[in-house]
XYZ file of C-alpha atoms in Angstrom:
643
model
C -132.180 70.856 -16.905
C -131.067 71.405 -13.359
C -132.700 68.971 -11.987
C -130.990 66.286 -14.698
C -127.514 68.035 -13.455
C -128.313 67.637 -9.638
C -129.057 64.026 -10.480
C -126.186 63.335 -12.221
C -123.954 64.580 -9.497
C -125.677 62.699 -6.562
C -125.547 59.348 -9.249
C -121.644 59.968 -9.817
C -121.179 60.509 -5.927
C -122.826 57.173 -5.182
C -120.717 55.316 -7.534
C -117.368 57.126 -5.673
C -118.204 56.173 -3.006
C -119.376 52.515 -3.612
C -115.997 52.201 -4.824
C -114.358 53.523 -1.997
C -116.156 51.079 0.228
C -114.850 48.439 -2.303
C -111.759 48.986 -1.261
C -111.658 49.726 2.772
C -113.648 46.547 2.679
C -110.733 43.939 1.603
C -109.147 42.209 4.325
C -106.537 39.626 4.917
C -104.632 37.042 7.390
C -100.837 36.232 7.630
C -100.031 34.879 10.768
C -100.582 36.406 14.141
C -101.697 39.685 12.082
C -105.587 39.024 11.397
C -107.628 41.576 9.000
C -105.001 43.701 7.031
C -106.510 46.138 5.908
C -106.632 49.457 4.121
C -103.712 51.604 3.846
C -102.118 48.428 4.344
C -102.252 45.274 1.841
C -100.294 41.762 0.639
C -99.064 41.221 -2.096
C -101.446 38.302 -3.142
C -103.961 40.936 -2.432
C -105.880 42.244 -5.410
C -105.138 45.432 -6.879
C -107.719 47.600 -5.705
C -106.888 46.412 -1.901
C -104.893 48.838 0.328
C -102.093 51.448 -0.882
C -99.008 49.975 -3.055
C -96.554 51.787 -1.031
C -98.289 50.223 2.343
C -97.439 46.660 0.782
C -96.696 43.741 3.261
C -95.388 40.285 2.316
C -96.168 36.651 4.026
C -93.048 34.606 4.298
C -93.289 31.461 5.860
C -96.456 32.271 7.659
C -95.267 35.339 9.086
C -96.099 39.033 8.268
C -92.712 41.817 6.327
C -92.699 44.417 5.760
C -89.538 46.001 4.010
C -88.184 49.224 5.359
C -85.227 50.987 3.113
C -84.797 47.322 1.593
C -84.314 45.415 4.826
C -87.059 42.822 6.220
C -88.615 43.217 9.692
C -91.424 41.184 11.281
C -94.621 42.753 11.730
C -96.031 42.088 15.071
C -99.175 43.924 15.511
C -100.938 46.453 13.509
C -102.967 49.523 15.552
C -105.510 51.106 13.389
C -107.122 53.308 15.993
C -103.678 54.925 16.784
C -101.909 54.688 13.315
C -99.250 52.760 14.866
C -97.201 49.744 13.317
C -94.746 47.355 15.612
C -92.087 45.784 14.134
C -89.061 43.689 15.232
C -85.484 43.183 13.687
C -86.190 39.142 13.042
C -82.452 38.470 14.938
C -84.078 40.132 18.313
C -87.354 38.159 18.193
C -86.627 35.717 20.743
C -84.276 35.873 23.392
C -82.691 34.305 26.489
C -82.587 34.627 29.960
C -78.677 33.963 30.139
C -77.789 35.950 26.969
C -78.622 38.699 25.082
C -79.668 38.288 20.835
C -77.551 40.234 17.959
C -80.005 42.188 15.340
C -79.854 41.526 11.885
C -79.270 44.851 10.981
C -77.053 47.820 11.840
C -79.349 50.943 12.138
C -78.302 54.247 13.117
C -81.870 55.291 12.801
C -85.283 54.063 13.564
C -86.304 51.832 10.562
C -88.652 53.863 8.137
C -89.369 55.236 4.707
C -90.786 58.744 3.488
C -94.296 56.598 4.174
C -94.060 56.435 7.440
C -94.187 60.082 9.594
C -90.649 61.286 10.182
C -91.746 63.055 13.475
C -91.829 60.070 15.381
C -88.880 58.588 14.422
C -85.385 58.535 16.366
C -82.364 60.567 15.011
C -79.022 59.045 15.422
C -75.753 60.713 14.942
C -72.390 59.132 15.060
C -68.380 59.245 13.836
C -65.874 57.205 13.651
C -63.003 57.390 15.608
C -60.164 55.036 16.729
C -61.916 53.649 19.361
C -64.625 52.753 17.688
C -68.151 54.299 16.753
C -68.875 56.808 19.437
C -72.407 58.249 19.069
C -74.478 60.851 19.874
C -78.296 60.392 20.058
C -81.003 62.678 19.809
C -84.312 60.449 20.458
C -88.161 61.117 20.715
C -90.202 59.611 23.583
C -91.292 56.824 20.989
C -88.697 54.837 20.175
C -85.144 54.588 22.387
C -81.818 52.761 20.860
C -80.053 49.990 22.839
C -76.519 50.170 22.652
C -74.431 47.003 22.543
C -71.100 47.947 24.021
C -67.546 46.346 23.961
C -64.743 47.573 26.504
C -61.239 46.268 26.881
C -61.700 47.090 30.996
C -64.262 46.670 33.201
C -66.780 49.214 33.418
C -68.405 50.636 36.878
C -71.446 52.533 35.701
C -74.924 51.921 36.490
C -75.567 53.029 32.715
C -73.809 49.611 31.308
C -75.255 46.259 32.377
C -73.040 43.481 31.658
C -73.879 40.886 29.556
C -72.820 37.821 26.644
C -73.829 37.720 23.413
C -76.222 34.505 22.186
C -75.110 32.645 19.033
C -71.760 32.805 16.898
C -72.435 36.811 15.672
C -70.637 37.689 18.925
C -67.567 36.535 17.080
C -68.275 39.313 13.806
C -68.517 42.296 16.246
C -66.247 41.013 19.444
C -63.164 39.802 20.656
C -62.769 37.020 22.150
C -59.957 38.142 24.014
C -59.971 37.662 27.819
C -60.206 41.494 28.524
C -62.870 41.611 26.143
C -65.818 42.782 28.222
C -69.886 42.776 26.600
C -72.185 45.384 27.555
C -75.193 46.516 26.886
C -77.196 49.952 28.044
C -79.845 52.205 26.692
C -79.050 55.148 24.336
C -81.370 57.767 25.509
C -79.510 61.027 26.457
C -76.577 59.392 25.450
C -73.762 61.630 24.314
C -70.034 61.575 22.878
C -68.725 62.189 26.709
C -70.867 59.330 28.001
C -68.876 56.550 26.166
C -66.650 54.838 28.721
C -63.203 54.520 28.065
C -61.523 51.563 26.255
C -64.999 51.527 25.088
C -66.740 51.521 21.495
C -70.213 51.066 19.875
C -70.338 47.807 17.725
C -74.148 47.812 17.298
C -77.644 49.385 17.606
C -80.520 48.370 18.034
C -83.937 50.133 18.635
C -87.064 49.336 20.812
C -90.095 51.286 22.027
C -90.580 53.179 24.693
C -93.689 51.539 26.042
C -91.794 48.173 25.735
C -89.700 49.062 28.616
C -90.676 49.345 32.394
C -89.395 49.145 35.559
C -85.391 49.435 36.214
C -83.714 50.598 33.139
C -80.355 48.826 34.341
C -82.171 45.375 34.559
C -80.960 42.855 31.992
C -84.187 41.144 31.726
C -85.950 44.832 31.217
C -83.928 45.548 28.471
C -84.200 42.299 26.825
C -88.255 42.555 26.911
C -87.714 46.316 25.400
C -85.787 44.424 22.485
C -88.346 41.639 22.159
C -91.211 44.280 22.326
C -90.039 45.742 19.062
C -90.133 49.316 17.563
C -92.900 51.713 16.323
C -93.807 53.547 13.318
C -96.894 55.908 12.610
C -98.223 56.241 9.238
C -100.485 59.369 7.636
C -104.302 58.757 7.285
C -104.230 58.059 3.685
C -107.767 56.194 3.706
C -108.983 59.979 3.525
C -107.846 60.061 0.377
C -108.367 56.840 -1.071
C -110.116 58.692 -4.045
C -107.189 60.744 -5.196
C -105.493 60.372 -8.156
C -101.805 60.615 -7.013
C -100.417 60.855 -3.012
C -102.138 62.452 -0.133
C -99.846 64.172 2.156
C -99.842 66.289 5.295
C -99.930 69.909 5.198
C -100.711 71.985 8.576
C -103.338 70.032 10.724
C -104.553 68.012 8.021
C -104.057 66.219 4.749
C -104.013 67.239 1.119
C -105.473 65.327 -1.577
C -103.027 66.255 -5.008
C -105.501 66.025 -7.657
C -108.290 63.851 -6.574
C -110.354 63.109 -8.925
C -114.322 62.219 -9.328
C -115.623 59.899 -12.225
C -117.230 63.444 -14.033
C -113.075 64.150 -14.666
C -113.305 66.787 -12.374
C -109.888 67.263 -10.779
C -109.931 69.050 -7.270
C -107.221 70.009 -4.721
C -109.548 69.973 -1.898
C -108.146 69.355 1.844
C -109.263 65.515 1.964
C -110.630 66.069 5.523
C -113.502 67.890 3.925
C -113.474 65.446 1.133
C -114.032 62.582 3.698
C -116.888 64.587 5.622
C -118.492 64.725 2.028
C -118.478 60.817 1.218
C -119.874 60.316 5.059
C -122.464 62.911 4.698
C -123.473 61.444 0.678
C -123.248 57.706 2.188
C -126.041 58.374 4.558
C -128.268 60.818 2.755
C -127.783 60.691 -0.837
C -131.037 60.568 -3.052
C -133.507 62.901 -3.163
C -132.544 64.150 0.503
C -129.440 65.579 -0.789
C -131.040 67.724 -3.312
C -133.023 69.199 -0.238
C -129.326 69.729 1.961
C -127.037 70.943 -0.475
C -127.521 74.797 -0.107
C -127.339 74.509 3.683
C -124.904 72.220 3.883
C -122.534 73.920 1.787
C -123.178 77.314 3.309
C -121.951 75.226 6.623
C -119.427 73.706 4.824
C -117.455 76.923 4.786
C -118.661 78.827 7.755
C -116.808 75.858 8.911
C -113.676 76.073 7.095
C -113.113 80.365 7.337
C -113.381 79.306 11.079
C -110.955 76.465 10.838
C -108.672 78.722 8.382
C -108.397 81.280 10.914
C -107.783 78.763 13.895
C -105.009 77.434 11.541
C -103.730 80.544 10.808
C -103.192 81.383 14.873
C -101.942 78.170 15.505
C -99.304 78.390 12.406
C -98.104 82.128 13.312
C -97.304 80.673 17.131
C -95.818 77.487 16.233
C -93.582 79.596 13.351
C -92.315 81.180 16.261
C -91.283 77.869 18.139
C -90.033 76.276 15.139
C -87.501 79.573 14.830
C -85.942 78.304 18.112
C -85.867 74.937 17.407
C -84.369 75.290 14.091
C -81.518 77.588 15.633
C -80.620 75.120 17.974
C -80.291 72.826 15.461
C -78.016 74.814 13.168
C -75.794 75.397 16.366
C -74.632 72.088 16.774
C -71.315 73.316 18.077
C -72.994 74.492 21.482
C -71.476 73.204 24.480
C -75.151 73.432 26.473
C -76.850 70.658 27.110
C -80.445 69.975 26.478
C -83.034 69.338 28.906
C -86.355 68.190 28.914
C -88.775 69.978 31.098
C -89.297 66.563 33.258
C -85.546 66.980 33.947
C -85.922 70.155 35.036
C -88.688 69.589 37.710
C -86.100 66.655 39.618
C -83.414 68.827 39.068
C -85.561 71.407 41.100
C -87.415 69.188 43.011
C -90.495 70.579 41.231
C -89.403 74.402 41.777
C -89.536 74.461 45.308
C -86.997 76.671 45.901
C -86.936 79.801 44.450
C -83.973 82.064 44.351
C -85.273 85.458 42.515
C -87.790 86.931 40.042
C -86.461 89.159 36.819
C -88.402 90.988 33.989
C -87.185 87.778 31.314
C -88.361 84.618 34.191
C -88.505 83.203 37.637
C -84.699 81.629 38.953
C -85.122 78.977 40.894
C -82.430 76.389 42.694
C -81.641 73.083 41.483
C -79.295 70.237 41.546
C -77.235 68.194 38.966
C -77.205 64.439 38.787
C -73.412 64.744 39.513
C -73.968 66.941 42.292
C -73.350 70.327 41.356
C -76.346 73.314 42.614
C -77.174 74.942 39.567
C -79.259 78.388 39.372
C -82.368 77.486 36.804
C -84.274 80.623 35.183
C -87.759 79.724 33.767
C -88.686 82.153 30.659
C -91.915 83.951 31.490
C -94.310 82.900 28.933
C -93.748 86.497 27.186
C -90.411 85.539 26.197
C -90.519 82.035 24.752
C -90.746 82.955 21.589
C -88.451 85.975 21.549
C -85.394 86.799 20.632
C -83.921 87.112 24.136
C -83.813 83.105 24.446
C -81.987 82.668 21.189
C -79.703 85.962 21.981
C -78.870 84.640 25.153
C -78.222 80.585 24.042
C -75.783 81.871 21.030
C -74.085 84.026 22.774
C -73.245 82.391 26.451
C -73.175 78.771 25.158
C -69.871 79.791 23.349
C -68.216 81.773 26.073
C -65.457 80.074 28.713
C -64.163 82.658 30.937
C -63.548 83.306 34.620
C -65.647 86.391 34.777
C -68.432 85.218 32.763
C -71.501 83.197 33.756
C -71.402 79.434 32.878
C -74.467 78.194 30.875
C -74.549 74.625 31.782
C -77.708 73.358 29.753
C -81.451 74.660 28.242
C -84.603 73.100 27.825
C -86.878 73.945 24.619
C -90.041 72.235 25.206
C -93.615 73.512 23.539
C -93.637 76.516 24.784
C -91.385 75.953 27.959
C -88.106 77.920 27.614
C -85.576 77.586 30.546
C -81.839 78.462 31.248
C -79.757 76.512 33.535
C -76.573 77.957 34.924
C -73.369 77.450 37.474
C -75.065 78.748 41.021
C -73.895 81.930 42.242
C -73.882 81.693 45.954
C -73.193 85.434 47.057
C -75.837 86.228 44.243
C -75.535 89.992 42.479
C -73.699 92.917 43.394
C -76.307 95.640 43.846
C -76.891 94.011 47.282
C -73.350 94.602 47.918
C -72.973 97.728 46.459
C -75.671 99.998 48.238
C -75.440 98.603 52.148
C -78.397 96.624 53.112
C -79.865 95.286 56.475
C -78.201 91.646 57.339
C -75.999 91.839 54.176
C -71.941 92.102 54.975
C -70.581 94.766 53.834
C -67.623 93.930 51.133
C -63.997 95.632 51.904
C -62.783 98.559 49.746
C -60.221 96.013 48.179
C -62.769 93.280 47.657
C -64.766 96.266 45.841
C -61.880 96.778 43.572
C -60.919 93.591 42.646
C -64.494 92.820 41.386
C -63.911 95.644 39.334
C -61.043 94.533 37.805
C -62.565 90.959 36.913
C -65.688 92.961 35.597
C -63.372 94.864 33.069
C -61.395 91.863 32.165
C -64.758 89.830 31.463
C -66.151 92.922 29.343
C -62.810 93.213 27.158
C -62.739 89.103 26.708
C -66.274 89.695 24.918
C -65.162 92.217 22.901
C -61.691 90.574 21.596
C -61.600 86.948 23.008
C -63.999 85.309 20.515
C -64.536 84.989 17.104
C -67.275 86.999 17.232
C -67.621 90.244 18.965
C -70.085 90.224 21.787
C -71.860 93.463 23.198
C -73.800 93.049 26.089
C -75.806 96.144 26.027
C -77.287 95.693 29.615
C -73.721 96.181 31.995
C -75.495 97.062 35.717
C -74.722 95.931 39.209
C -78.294 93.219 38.831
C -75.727 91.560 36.235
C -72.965 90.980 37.847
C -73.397 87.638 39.587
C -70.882 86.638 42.630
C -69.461 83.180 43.525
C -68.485 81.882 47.089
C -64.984 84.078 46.525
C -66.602 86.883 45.161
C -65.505 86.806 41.825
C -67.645 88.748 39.576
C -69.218 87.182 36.632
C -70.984 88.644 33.695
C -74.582 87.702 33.550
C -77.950 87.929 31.658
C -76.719 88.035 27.951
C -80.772 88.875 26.546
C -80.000 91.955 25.182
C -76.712 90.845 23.822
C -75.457 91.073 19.945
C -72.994 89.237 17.580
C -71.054 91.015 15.198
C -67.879 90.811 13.394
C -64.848 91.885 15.044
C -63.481 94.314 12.583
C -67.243 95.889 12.738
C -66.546 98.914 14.535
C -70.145 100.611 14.063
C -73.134 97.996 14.493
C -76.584 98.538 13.689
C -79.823 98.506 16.104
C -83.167 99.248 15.452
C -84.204 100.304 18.724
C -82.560 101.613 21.823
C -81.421 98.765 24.568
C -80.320 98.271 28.254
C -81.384 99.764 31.334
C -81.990 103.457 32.017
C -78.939 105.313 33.885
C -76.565 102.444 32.379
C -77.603 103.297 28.345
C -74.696 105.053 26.197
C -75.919 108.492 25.055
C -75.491 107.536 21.359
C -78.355 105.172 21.915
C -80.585 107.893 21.423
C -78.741 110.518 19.839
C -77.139 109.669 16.598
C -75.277 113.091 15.990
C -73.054 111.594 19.210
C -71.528 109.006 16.862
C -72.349 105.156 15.772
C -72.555 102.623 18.361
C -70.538 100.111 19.097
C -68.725 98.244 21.638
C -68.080 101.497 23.313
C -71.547 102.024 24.654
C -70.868 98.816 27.143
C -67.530 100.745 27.963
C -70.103 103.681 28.653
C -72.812 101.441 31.359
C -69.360 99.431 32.733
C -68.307 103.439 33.322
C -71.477 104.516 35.283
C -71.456 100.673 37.297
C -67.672 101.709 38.186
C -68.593 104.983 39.712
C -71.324 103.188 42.304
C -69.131 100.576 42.887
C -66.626 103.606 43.941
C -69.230 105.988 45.361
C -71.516 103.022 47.036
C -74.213 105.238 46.218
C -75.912 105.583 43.027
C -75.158 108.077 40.273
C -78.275 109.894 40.548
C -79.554 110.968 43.799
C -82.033 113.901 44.286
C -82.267 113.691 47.717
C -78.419 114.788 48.376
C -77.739 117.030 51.000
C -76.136 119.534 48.622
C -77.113 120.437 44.617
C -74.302 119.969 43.375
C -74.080 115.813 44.492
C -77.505 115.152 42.641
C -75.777 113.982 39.650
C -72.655 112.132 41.356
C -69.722 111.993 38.320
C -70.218 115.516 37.909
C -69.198 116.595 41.459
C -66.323 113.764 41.285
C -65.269 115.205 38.346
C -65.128 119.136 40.151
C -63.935 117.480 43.393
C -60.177 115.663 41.588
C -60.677 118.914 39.076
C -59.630 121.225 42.062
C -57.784 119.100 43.620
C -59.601 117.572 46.440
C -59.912 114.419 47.545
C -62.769 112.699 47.772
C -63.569 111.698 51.811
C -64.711 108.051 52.171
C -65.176 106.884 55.523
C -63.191 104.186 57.718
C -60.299 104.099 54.582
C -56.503 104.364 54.889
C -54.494 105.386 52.052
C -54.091 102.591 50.170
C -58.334 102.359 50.127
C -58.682 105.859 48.625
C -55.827 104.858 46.082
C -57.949 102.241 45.225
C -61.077 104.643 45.141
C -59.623 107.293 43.367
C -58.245 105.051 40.318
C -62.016 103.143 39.807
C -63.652 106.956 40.051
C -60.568 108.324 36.855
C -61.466 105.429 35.038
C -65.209 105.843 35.642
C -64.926 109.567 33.991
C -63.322 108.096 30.939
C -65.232 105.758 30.653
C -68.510 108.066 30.586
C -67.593 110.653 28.440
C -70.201 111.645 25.975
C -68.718 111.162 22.483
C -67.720 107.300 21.781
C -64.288 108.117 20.473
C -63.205 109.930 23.539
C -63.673 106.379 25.656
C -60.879 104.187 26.255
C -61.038 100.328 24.757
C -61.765 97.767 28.030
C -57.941 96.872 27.410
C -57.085 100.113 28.443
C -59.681 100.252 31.426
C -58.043 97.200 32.849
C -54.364 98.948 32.210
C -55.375 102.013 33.881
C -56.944 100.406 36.896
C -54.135 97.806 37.561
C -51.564 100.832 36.880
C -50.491 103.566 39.448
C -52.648 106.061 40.215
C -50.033 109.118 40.033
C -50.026 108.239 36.194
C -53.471 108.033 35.447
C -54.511 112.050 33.613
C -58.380 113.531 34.439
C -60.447 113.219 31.273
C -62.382 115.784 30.058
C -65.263 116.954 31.709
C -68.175 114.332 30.800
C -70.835 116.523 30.528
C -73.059 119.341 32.778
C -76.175 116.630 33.315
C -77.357 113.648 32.165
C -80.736 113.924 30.060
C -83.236 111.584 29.699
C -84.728 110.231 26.455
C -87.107 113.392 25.196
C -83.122 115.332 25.233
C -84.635 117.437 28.159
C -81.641 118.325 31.319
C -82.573 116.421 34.351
């Protein structure tokens, strides 16, 4: 009885698979395009020839196919790569002393839901008076080609001048005198990028690989046209026994409800279904009786091994796929995008390098238009963290004198960078606490960065729609440029929250030890909120005052361990505090940044001052300003034991 089953199953696998063979076997000529074959088919083709939604026609002895209801010649068909060229039939030939019109306006690369959506080109565009300005977001396939009217001349290397062959150039162009026919490639292209007096009357698109040499070259751009576009389609023939659509799901490709002749109906991944017809083509018979129990105990030692390597590979490309989906919800950022072959010119490969944090490695670089920039390369640790996206959302939407500029990003694989304005005189802790060959700043200069510190600080906290906290306020992030005007920097740690949120929520305690706002780890203090940056901006005040940090053990008396403390004592009794090679004026200065220090650091949130108020205070006279309370006897580290 077994053995009649066994041979029933090996008689009903022979039969599949003959008829599977059946149909990879058809083949047929239209044209230039020899040996169609399976997925694809004509439509003079019998029935049991290709896939029906893979259909080609054969007009006039050439090869169509029909994309969203519009015709395109086929000019070659690449099995081994899954690859399909096609041309818009208006671009197909072309002269040396003019350039050819498309049939068809496409603000995407031609396709249908057949063909994979991954390699295709995105193209997003509005109307405006001028015309249709665009914005393109392209994949290293395909590329658009722009055709370009101005009323002026244009002097960019982007636009190469041109006329239009045949009477179309009369649908889409002037003829006035001032009219003016360009034409330039799309890639990278943005809104900005549009020349004035200038607007997009068609597109069309090309590959990639049909374009070399000088990308300003009429002649190159005109053989990129002629070359065509491409289109990759799924490996259906692994599923040419399903009854129903095979798509892709993961790393490979589902058969929905293929079914064998016994009416069996599986939902098997058709990779394994294909390694089954191979493996029953060459050994069915008696042999197969013999390697069925091994073979299917290797079947799925096979698949638990490639389930768990798909598993791994899904949890870490979840994580890049967070990013990239962010980025694409933000549309409104201001940042532009890099690739990471951008970023190596811009660097000149990384040669120089400027610094090394705990989030990546800043290096120096240079803009196309000439601007240096300061690049910061994620360490590997951090490309799929939060920090990235913390430090994009929040950034990319500030414009402010006294906070960093983030000029562009690159998210590529798992290559996260940051590229920002340079900061020639780099950060203020190598101002701060005098250093061998670095020039001392001026008691003034010291102030003034104060100032533009505080008024940075209170522009996140009530200049935006959304209220910022920084959560990591210390002397590393404060970057100086050539004037030495501070700006805020490093926004990893940062947080968005609404601004009539006065208590926020954290899950864990963040920013750097000596700069962290007691409530951080004591909740009986009160909530947090934007007054724990008012708290670190406090403590950075009181170095910037003291030039010395806040905690020192190895002070000559006990009492100047903990520096706000003695300060505190010092005004409390009415001394002044003796800073050396000062005049008046200097210890003015001195003694306003140290008042507004101690307010700033007092232990209980609601006892802090607003960053409005900070700026008021220190711009104000000192003789007005009052002495806080006393902040507290010592600071205490995390365990709540006195230091």
């Amino acid at each position: 009885m077994i053995l009649a089953r066994l041979w029933i199953v090996i008689f009903v696998t022979s039969t599949t698979i003959v008829k599977a063979q059946n149909i990879t076997q058809c083949a047929s000529s239209c044209g230039d395009i020899h040996d169609i074959s399976f997925p694809f088919r004509l439509k003079a083709d019998p029935l049991n020839c290709g896939d029906s939604r893979f259909e080609l026609d054969c007009l006039k002895n050439r090869t169509v196919i029909s994309l969203n209801s519009k015709r395109y010649y086929v000019l070659e068909i690449d099995y081994r790569e899954f690859l399909i060229r096609a041309i818009d039939p208006g671009l197909e030939h072309y002269k040396r002393n003019c350039t050819s019109f498309p049939d068809y306006f496409n603000t995407s690369v031609p396709s249908t839901s057949t063909f994979a959506r991954d390699l295709t080109v995105e193209l997003l565009y509005r109307k405006s008076t001028s015309g249709t300005i665009i914005d393109v977001k392209h994949h290293d396939r395909n590329i658009p080609i722009i055709y370009v009217n101005c009323l002026a001349l244009v002097n960019s290397s982007r636009y190469v001048e041109t006329t239009f062959c045949g009477s179309q150039n009369k649908t889409y162009f002037s003829n006035s005198s001032q009219s003016h026919s360009y034409i330039a490639i799309g890639q990278d292209m943005s809104v900005s990028d549009l020349a004035e007096n200038c607007s997009v009357e068609m597109v069309a698109w090309a590959s990639a690989r049909g374009l070399s040499g000088d990308n300003t070259s009429l002649s190159n751009i005109q053989a990129a046209l002629a070359y065509g576009f491409e289109l990759s389609w799924k490996r259906t023939y692994f599923c040419r026994e399903c009854e129903g659509y095979c798509y892709a799901e993961g790393d490979g490709f589902v058969c929905h409800r293929c079914k064998l002749n016994s009416g069996i109906k599986l939902r098997i991944p058709c990779s394994v279904h294909h390694f089954f017809d191979l493996i029953y083509t060459r050994f069915y018979g008696g042999i197969v009786l013999i390697l069925i129990p091994p073979f299917r105990f290797l079947c799925g030692f096979i698949f638990l091994i490639a389930l768990v390597v798909y598993k791994l590979r899904r949890r870490h490309l979840s994580e890049y796929q967070a990013i990239e989906e962010f980025l694409q919800i933000q549309s409104n950022l201001v940042p532009i995008k890099y690739s990471y072959s951008e970023l190596k010119k811009m660097t000149n490969n990384f040669k120089e390098k400027l610094g090394e944090g705990a989030y990546g490695t800043v290096f120096k670089g240079k803009l196309r238009s000439g601007p240096f920039v300061a690049l910061k390369m994620m360490h590997k640790s951090m490309t799929s963290g939060q920090e990235f996206i913390s430090e994009v959302s929040t950034i990319g939407r500030i414009h402010h004198v006294n906070v960093v500029q983030l000029v562009g990003f690159c998210v590529e694989g798992s290559k996260r960078a940051l590229v920002y304005e340079l900061m020639p005189n780099g950060s203020l802790d190598k101002y701060i606490f005098l250093q061998e060959g670095i020039v001392s700043l001026s008691c003034k200069q010291m102030f003034e960065i104060s100032v533009g510190v505080a008024r940075g600080i209170d522009y996140l906290h009530r200049g935006c729609d959304m209220q910022i906290l920084h959560f990591d306020i210390k002397p590393h992030n404060i970057l100086l440029d050539e004037n030495f005007n501070p700006k805020l920097s490093d926004f990893g740690l940062a947080k968005l929250y609404p601004t009539d949120d006065s208590i926020v929520s954290l899950t864990a305690a963040r920013g750097t030890m000596g700069f962290m706002a007691p409530e951080l780890f004591y909740k009986n203090i009160g909530g947090v909120s934007y007054k724990a940056d008012v708290y670190s901006y406090g403590m950075l005040l009181m170095e910037m005052a003291g030039r010395r940090k806040n905690m020192n053990p190895f002070a000559d008396h006990l009492s100047q361990i903990y520096f706000p403390t003695w300060v505190y004592d010092q005004f409390n009794e009415g001394n002044d505090i003796e800073m050396q090679n000062e005049d008046d004026e200097d210890r003015r200065m001195v003694k306003k940044m140290m008042i507004a220090a101690l307010w700033c650091i007092q232990m209980k949130p609601a006892e802090r001052p607003a960053m409005s108020k900070v700026v008021e205070m220190l711009e104000g006279e000192v003789q007005l300003l009052q002495m806080p309370p006393r902040p507290f006897t010592a600071p205490c580290n995390i365990a709540g034991e006195v230091i």
